[in-house]
XYZ file of C-alpha atoms in Angstrom:
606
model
C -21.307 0.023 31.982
C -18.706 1.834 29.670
C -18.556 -0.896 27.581
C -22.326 -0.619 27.025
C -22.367 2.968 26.209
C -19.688 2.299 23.923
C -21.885 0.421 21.962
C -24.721 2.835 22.308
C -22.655 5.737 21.156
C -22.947 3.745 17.612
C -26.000 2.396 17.829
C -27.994 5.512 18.510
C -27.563 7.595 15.173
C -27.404 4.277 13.496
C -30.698 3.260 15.059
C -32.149 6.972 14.020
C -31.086 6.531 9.969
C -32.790 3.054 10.032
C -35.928 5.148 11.098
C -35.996 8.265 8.669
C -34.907 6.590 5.785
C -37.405 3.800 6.088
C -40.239 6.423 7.298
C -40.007 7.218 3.958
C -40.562 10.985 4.071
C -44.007 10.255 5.893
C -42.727 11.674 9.211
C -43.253 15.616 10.607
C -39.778 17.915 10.090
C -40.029 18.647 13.355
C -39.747 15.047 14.369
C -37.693 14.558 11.739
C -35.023 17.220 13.596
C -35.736 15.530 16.903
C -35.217 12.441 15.918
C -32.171 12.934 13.935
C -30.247 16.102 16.451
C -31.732 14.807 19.957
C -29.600 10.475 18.706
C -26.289 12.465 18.147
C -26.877 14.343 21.442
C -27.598 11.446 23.353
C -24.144 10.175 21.739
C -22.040 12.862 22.418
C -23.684 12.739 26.385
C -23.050 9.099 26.526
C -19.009 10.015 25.070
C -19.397 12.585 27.827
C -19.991 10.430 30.700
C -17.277 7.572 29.001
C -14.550 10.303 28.863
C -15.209 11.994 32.323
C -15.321 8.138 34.118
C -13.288 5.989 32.052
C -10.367 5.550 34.851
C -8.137 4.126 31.591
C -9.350 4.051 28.348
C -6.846 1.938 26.982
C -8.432 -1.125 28.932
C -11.511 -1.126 27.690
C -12.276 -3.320 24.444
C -15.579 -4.635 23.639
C -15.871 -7.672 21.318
C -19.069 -8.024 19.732
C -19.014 -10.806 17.456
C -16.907 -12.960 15.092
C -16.943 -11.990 11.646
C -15.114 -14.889 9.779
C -12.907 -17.354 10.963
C -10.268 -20.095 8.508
C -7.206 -21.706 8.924
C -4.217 -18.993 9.843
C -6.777 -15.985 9.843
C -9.647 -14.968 11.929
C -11.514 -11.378 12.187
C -14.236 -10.272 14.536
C -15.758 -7.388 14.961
C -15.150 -5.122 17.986
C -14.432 -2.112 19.498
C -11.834 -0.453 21.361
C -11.703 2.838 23.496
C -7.652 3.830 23.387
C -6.793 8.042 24.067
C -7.099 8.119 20.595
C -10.501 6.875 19.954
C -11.490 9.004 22.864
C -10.574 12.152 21.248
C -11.973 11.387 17.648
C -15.646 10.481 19.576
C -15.658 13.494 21.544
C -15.179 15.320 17.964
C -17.339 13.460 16.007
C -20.098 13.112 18.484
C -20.081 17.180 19.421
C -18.849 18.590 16.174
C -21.349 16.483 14.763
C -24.294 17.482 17.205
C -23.701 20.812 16.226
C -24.015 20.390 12.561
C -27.078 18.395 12.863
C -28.950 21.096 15.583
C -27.466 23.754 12.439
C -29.005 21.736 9.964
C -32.618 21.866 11.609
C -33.067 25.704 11.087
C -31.022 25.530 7.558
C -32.760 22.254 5.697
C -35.930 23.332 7.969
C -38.143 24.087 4.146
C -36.539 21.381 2.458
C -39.053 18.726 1.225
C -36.300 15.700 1.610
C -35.522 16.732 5.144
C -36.337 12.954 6.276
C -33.543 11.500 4.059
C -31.243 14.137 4.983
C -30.900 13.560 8.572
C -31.158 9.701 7.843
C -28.055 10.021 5.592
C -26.185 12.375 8.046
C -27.052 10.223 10.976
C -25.935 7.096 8.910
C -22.644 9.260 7.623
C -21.892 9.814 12.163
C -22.395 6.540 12.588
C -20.202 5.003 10.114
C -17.462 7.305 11.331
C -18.083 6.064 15.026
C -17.407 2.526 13.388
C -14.388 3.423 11.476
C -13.068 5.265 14.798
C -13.864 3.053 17.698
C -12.580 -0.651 15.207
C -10.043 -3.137 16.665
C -9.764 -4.720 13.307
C -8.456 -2.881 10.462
C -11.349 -5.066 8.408
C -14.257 -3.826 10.306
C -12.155 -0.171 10.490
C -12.563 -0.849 6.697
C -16.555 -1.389 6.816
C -16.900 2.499 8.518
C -14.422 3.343 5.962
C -16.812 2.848 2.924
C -19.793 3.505 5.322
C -18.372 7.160 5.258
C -17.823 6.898 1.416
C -20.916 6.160 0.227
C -22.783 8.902 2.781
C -20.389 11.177 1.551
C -21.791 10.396 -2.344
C -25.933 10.574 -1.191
C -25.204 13.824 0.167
C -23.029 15.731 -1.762
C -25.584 14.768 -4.467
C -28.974 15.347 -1.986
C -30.412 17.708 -4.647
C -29.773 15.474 -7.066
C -32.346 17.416 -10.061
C -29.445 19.193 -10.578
C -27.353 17.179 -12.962
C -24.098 19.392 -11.734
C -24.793 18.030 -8.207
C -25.005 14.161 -9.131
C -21.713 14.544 -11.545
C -19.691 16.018 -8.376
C -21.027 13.182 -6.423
C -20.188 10.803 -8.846
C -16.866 12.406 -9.221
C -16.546 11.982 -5.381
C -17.389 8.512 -5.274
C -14.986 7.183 -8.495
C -11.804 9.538 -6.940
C -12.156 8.439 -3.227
C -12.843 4.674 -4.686
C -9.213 4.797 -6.255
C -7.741 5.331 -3.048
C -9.563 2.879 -1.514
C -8.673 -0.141 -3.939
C -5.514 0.681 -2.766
C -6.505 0.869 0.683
C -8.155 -2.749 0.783
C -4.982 -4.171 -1.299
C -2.649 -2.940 1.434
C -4.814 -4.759 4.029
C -4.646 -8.099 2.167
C -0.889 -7.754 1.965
C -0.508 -7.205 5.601
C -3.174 -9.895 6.313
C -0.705 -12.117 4.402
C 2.188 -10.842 5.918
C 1.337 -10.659 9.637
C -1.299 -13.087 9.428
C -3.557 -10.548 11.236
C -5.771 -7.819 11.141
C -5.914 -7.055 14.784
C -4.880 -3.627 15.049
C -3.071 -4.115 18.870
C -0.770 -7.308 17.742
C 0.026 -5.447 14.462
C 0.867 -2.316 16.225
C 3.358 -4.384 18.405
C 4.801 -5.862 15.921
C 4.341 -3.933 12.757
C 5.955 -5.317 9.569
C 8.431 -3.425 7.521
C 6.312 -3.565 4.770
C 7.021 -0.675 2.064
C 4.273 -2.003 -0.060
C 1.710 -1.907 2.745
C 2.688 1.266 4.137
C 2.263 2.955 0.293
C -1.005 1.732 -0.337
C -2.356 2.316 3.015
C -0.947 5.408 2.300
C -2.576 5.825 -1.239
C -6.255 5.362 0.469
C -5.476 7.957 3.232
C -4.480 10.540 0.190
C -7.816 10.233 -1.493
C -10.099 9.678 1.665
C -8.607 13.383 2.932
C -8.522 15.023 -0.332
C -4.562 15.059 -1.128
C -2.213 15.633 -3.840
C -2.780 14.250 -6.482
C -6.161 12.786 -5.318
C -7.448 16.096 -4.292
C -9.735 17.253 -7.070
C -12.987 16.114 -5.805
C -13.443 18.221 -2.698
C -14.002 21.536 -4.103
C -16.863 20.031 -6.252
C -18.267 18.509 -2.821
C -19.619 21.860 -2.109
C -22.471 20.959 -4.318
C -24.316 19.644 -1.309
C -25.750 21.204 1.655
C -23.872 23.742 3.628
C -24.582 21.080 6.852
C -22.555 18.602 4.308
C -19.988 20.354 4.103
C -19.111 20.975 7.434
C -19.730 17.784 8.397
C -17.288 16.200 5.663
C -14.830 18.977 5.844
C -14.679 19.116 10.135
C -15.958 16.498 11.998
C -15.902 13.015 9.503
C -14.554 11.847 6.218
C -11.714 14.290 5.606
C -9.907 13.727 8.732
C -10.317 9.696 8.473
C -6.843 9.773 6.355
C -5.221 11.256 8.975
C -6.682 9.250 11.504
C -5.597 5.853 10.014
C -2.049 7.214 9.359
C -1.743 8.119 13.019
C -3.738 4.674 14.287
C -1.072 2.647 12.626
C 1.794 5.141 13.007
C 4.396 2.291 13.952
C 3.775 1.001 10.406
C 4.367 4.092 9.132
C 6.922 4.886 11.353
C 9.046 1.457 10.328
C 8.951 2.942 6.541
C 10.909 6.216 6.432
C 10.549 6.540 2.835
C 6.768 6.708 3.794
C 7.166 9.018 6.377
C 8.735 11.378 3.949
C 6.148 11.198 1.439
C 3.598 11.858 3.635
C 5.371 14.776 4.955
C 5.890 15.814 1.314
C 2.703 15.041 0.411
C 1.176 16.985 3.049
C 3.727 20.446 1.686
C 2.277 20.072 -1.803
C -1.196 19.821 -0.772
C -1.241 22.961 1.779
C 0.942 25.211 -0.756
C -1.459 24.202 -3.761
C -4.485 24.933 -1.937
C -3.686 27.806 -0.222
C -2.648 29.195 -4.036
C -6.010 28.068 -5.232
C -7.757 29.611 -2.047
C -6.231 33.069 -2.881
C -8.300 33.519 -6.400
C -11.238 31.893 -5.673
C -14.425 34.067 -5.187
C -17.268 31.102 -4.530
C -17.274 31.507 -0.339
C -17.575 27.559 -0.105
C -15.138 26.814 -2.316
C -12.567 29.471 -0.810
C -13.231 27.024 2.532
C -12.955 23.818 0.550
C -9.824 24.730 -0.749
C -8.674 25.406 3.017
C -9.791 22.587 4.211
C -7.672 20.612 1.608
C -4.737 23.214 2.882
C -5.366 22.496 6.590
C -5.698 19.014 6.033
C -1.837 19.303 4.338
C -0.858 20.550 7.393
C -1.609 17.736 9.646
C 0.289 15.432 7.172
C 3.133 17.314 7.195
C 2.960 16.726 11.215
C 2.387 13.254 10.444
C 5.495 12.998 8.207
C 7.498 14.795 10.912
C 6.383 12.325 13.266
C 5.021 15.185 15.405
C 1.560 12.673 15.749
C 0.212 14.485 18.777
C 0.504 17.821 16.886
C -1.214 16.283 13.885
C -4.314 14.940 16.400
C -4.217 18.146 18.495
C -4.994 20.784 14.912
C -7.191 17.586 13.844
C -9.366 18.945 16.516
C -8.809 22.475 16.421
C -9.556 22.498 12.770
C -12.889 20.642 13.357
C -13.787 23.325 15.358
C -13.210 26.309 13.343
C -14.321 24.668 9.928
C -17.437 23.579 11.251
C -17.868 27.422 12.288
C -16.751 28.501 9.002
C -18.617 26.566 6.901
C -22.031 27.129 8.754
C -21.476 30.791 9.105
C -20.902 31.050 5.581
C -24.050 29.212 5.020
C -25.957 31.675 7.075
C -24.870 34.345 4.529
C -25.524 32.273 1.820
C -29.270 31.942 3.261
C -29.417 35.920 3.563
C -28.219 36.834 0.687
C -30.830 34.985 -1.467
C -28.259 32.005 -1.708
C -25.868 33.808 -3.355
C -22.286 32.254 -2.940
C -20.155 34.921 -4.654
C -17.985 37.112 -2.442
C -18.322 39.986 -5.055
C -21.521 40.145 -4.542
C -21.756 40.549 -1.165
C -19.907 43.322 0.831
C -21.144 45.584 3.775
C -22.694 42.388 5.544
C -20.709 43.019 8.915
C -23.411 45.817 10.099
C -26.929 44.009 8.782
C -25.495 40.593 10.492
C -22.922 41.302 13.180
C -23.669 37.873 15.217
C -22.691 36.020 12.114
C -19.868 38.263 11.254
C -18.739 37.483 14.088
C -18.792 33.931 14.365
C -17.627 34.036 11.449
C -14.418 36.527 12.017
C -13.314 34.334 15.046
C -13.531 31.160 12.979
C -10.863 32.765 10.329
C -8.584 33.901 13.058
C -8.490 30.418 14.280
C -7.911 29.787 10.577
C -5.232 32.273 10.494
C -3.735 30.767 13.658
C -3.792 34.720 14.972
C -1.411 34.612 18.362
C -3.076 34.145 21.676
C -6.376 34.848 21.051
C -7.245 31.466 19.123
C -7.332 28.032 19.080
C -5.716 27.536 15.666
C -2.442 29.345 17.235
C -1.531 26.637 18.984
C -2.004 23.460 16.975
C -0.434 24.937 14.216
C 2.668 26.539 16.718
C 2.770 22.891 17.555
C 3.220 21.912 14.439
C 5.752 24.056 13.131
C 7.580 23.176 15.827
C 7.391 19.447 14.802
C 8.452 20.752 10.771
C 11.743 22.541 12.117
C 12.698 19.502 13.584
C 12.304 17.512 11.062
C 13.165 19.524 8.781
C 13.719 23.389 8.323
C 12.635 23.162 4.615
C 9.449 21.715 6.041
C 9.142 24.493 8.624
C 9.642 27.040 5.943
C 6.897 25.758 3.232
C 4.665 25.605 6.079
C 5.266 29.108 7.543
C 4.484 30.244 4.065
C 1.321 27.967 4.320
C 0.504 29.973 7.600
C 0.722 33.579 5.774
C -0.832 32.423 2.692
C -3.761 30.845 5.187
C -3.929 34.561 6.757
C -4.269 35.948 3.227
C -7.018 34.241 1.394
C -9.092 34.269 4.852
C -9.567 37.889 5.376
C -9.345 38.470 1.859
C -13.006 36.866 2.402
C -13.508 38.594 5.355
C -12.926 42.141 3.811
C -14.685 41.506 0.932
C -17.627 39.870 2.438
C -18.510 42.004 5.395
C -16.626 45.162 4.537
C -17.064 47.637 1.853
C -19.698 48.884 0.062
C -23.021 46.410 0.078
C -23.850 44.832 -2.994
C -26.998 42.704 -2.159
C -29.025 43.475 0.867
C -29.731 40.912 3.183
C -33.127 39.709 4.596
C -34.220 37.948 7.597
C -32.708 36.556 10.625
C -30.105 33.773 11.701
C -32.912 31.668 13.259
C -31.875 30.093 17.548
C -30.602 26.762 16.175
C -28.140 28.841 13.776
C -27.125 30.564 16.189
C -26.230 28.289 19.185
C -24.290 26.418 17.427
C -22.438 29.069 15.934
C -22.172 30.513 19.544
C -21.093 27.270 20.896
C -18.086 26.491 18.265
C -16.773 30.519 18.418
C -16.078 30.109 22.428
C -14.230 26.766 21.337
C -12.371 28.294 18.407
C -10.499 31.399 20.787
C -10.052 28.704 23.944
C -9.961 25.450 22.522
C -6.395 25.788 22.199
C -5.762 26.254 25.630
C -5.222 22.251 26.246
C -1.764 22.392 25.030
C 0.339 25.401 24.796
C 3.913 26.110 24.210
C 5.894 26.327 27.602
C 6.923 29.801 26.990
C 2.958 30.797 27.531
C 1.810 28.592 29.786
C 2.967 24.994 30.645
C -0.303 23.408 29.729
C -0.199 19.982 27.893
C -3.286 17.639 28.386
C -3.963 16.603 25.008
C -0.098 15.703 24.916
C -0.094 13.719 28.205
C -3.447 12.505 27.216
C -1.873 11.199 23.856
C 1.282 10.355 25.226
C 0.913 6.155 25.653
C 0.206 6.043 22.094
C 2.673 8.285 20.199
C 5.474 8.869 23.485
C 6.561 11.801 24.385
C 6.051 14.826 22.001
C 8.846 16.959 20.186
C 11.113 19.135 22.350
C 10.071 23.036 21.584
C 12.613 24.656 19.476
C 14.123 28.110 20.351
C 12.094 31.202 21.212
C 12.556 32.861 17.971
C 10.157 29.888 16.467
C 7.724 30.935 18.577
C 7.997 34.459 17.480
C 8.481 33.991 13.807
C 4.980 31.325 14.090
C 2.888 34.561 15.677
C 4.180 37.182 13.287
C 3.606 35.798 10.555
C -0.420 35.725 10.450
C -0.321 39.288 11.735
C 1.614 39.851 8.447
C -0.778 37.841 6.670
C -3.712 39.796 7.604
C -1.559 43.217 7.494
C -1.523 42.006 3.185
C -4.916 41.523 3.506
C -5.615 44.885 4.170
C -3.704 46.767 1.833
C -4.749 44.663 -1.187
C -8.728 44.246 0.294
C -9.210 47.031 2.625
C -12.568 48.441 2.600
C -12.924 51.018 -0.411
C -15.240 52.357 -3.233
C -13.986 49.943 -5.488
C -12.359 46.357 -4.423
C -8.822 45.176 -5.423
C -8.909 42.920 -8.327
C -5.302 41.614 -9.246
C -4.841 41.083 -12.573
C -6.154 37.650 -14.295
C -2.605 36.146 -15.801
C -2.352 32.841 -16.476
C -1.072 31.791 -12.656
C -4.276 32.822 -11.569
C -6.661 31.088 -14.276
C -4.273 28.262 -13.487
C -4.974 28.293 -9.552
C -8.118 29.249 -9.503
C -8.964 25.482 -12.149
C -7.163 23.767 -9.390
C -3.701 24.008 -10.604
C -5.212 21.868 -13.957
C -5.588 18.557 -12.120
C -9.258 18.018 -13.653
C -7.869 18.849 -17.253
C -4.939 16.716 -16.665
C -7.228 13.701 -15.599
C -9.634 14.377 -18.583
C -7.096 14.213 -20.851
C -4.979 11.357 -19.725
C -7.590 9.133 -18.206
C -11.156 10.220 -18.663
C -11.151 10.625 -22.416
C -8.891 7.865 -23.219
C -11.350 5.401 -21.056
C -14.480 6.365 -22.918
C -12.708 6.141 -26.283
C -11.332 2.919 -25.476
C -15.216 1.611 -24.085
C -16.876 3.116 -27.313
C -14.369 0.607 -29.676
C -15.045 -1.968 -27.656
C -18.862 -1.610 -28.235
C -18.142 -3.848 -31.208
C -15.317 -5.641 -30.195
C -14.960 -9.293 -30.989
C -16.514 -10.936 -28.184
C -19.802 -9.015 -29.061
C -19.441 -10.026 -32.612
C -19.712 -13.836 -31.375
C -22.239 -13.164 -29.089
C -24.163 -11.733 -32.347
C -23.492 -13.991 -34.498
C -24.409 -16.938 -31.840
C -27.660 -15.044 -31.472
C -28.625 -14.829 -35.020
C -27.543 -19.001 -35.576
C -30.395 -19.350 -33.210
C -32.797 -16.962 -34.332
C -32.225 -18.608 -38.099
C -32.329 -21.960 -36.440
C -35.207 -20.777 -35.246
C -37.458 -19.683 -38.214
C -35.968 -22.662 -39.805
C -37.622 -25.115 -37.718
C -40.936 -23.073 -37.306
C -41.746 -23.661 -41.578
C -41.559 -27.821 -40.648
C -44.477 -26.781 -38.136
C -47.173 -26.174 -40.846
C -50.107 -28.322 -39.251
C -50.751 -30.453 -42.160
C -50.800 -34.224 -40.963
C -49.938 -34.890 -44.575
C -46.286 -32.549 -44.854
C -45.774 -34.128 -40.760
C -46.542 -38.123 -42.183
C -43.886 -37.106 -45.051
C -41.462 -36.201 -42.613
C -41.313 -39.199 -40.949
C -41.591 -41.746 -43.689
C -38.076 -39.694 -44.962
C -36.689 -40.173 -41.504
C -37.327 -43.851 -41.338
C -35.854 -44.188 -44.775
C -32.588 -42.060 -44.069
C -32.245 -44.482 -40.691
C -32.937 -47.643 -42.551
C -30.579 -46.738 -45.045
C -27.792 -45.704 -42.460
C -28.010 -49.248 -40.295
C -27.480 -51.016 -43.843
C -24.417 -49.002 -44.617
C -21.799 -51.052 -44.331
């Protein structure tokens, strides 16, 4: 029976995109919403019932069919249902119910609302694939699946020429990583002879090579350093988008695959420090950019990107159950971010620029405060949130590993506190700059209700052993990744829960509510971070440019210049023999008699 819902738990929002995109617009919103909300409900119910009855997960595998099969290499397509795969469906399924219900009172006016929900029901589905695969080939089928969603929607309003460029941009970045990706797959194909995730996992080849270019497509699928750049564009879609790519899907599918084939990973230790190094870059970088920005969704992009750093850097340290456990933490609290800020956005006549906001905390106090106990989460604020603990976890992991590790990401943690209530003072604090009208609609709000309870308790499956000796995501993770790192001294735990308050003690003095915000001064740093640290220029200048130079010289190049020349041969050839067809029996009786002359007079050549 488990194996059947397993399949279900796919098939469902997979079976609901084949509908709305094929109805073709025809169909009532309302249906439309039903349709598209009530098949990832009936997913996340059906990961419910698996999760609460599945007496061990790690049995149950369910082939479905064979995909190809030659001489020293076979693939099939099927699914397993490991503690890891059980943890990713319970996010995507629930995160992703929530986004959808969210998306029927926010996308409720929008002509296109039947190709919305078919692309965000396709975009759950393909992650369900690319989760729940027992061959890192038909893992790689949900890894485009996820790709290509993430292009329709980012560029859903796609009159808007800005919209389809950041889409575009999306799609070429993320397809760099994922050339490398598919190249790292041949090479262990070739290596191990296999694509079977179990045998390769218990035997994994040291294979630098492999482990770099698996490593290069996890980079760009979860917006890293230097492959970054395209997820602060993303915000061109849909607020629903964005917190479905930034919580509950395509960002965290790097980290997934780095922690499905952790022995691989693990076998490589120069790979292990790159991704740990990686993963420092990326959350310092962001959390820089995060600082200046003042677009709300790109303050949370930039984050995201930050956060995302974060659970690399636990990968890197080999702390993979601290990775997983603020992979699900953060899915939480994004999601809430990101669809709180989109019920500001709505209010405030869809403007998106914190300066022009202010004061909002009295005229929408439900939202404020959704979206106050999503940024302490952020903020990993002590006790009280969910956040806390995944990222205690994983500081403890860092000063293990390394205490220049635990140090960048401590400063990480206080920059996080920073930018976050820098938004939150500025936003919902102060004096008002654009009034706000109407209301946060029921299917706003419950889901906004639902994810703020999870964001201050979620983190109470696995807490440090000073507060409470609670570890069931650990134990739950435990046959996969072993035991998790000892817990370092008390002062770690100290230093981890001061710093925040710190953070948001900055906040105050530089944002506190007052006549007339702080502005810091615009030097060059700032232009700098707010651009992205240059990336984008950097790229235009050494690649983009260069490209398009080199393709408008080779408009002309010499292989057209045949092609041209062949085609005007024939055209002359042409007109040629079109004069010998005049139509005069006399000019055609001519012809031949010279013919049979010029043969006669070859045969009696001697």
């Amino acid at each position: 029976m488990d194996a059947l819902f397993l399949k279900l738990i796919v098939a469902f929002p997979l079976l609901a995109a084949a509908i709305l995109l094929l109805s073709a617009g025809r169909m009532p919103a309302r249906a439309t919403c039903v349709i598209g909300t009530g098949s990832v409900g009936l997913s996340a119910l059906m990961a419910a019932r698996v999760a609460t009855h599945a007496t061990s997960p790690a049995s149950l595998h369910v082939p479905l069919w064979s995909w190809m099969r030659v001489e020293g290499f076979s693939t099939r397509i099927a699914f397993t249902l490991d503690p890891l795969s059980l943890v990713m469906m319970l996010v995507v399924t629930f995160v992703g119910f929530l986004i959808l219900l969210y998306a029927c009172g926010y996308m409720r006016d929008d002509p296109d609302i039947a190709r919305f929900f078919g692309y965000m029901t396709l975009f759950v589905a393909a992650m369900l694939v690319l989760v729940f695969s027992s061959d890192l080939l038909s893992l790689y089928i949900g890894w485009e699946g996820v790709g290509i969603c993430s292009y329709l929607l980012i560029g859903f309003w796609h009159i808007d020429s800005a919209n389809v460029a950041a889409a575009r941009k999306a799609f070429i970045v993320t397809r760099i990583g994922d050339a490398a990706m598919l190249c790292g797959l041949l090479l262990l194909a070739t290596r191990a002879g296999t694509l079977e995730i179990a045998p390769l996992l218990a035997a994994p080849p040291a294979s630098a090579t492999a482990a770099f270019l698996l490593l290069g497509g996890a980079v760009a699928k979860s917006a890293q350093a230097p492959l970054q750049t395209w997820l602060p564009d993303a915000m061109a879609g849909p607020t629903p988008v964005s917190a479905l790519i930034h919580a509950a899907t395509m960002v965290t599918a790097g980290v997934y695959l780095i922690a499905r084939l952790h022995p691989l990973f693990a076998a490589v230790p120069a790979a292990m420090a790159t991704v740990a190094l990686i993963g420092l870059v990326t959350l310092l970088l962001a959390a820089g950019s995060a600082l200046v920005q003042t677009d709300i969704k790109r303050i949370l992009a930039y984050s995201t990107m930050s956060q995302i750093g974060y659970m690399f850097l636990a990968l890197g340290a080999g702390a993979w159950q601290a990775a997983i456990f603020h992979l699900v933490t953060h899915a939480v609290f994004k999601a809430l971010l990101f669809m709180a800020a989109g019920a500001v956005i709505l209010r405030v006549h869809h403007r998106q620029d914190i300066y022009q906001m202010g004061g909002l905390a009295r005229a929408m106090p439900g939202v404020f405060a959704a979206f106050l106990a999503g940024a302490a989460a952020l903020a990993g604020l002590p006790l009280l949130t969910a956040g806390f603990y995944s990222k205690e976890m994983i500081l403890q992991g860092a000063w293990h590993a390394n205490p220049l590790l635990w140090a960048g990401a401590l400063l990480g943690a206080l920059a996080t506190a920073v930018y976050i209530f820098r938004c939150i003072f500025i936003v919902f604090f102060g004096p008002r700059h654009t009034d706000p009208t109407g209301r946060t609609g029921a299917t706003m709000a419950l889901p906004l209700l639902c994810l703020g309870i999870l964001a201050l308790v979620g983190g109470w499956i696995d807490m440090p052993d000073a507060i409470a000796p609670v570890h069931l995501l650990s134990r739950l993770l435990s046959p996969l990744f072993g035991a998790p790192t000892a817990e370092g001294p008390s002062w770690l735990l100290w230093t981890g829960s001061l710093v925040p308050l710190a953070g948001v003690g900055l906040a105050w003095l530089l944002w506190r509510p007052r006549i007339r915000a702080f502005t810091p001064p615009e030097d060059a740093v700032a232009r700098l971070a707010r651009t992205g640290w240059g990336f984008d220029t950097l790229y235009d200048t050494l690649v983009v440019r260069p490209f398009v130079a080199l393709g408008r010289l080779n408009q002309t190049d010499i292989c057209d210049r045949l092609s041209d020349a062949t085609a005007a041969t024939a055209r002359a050839g042409g007109r040629m023999l079109g004069r010998m067809q005049s139509g005069q029996v006399r000019r055609y009786a001519g012809w031949i008699a010279a013919g049979t002359i010029a043969a006669l007079c070859l045969g009696a050549w001697p």
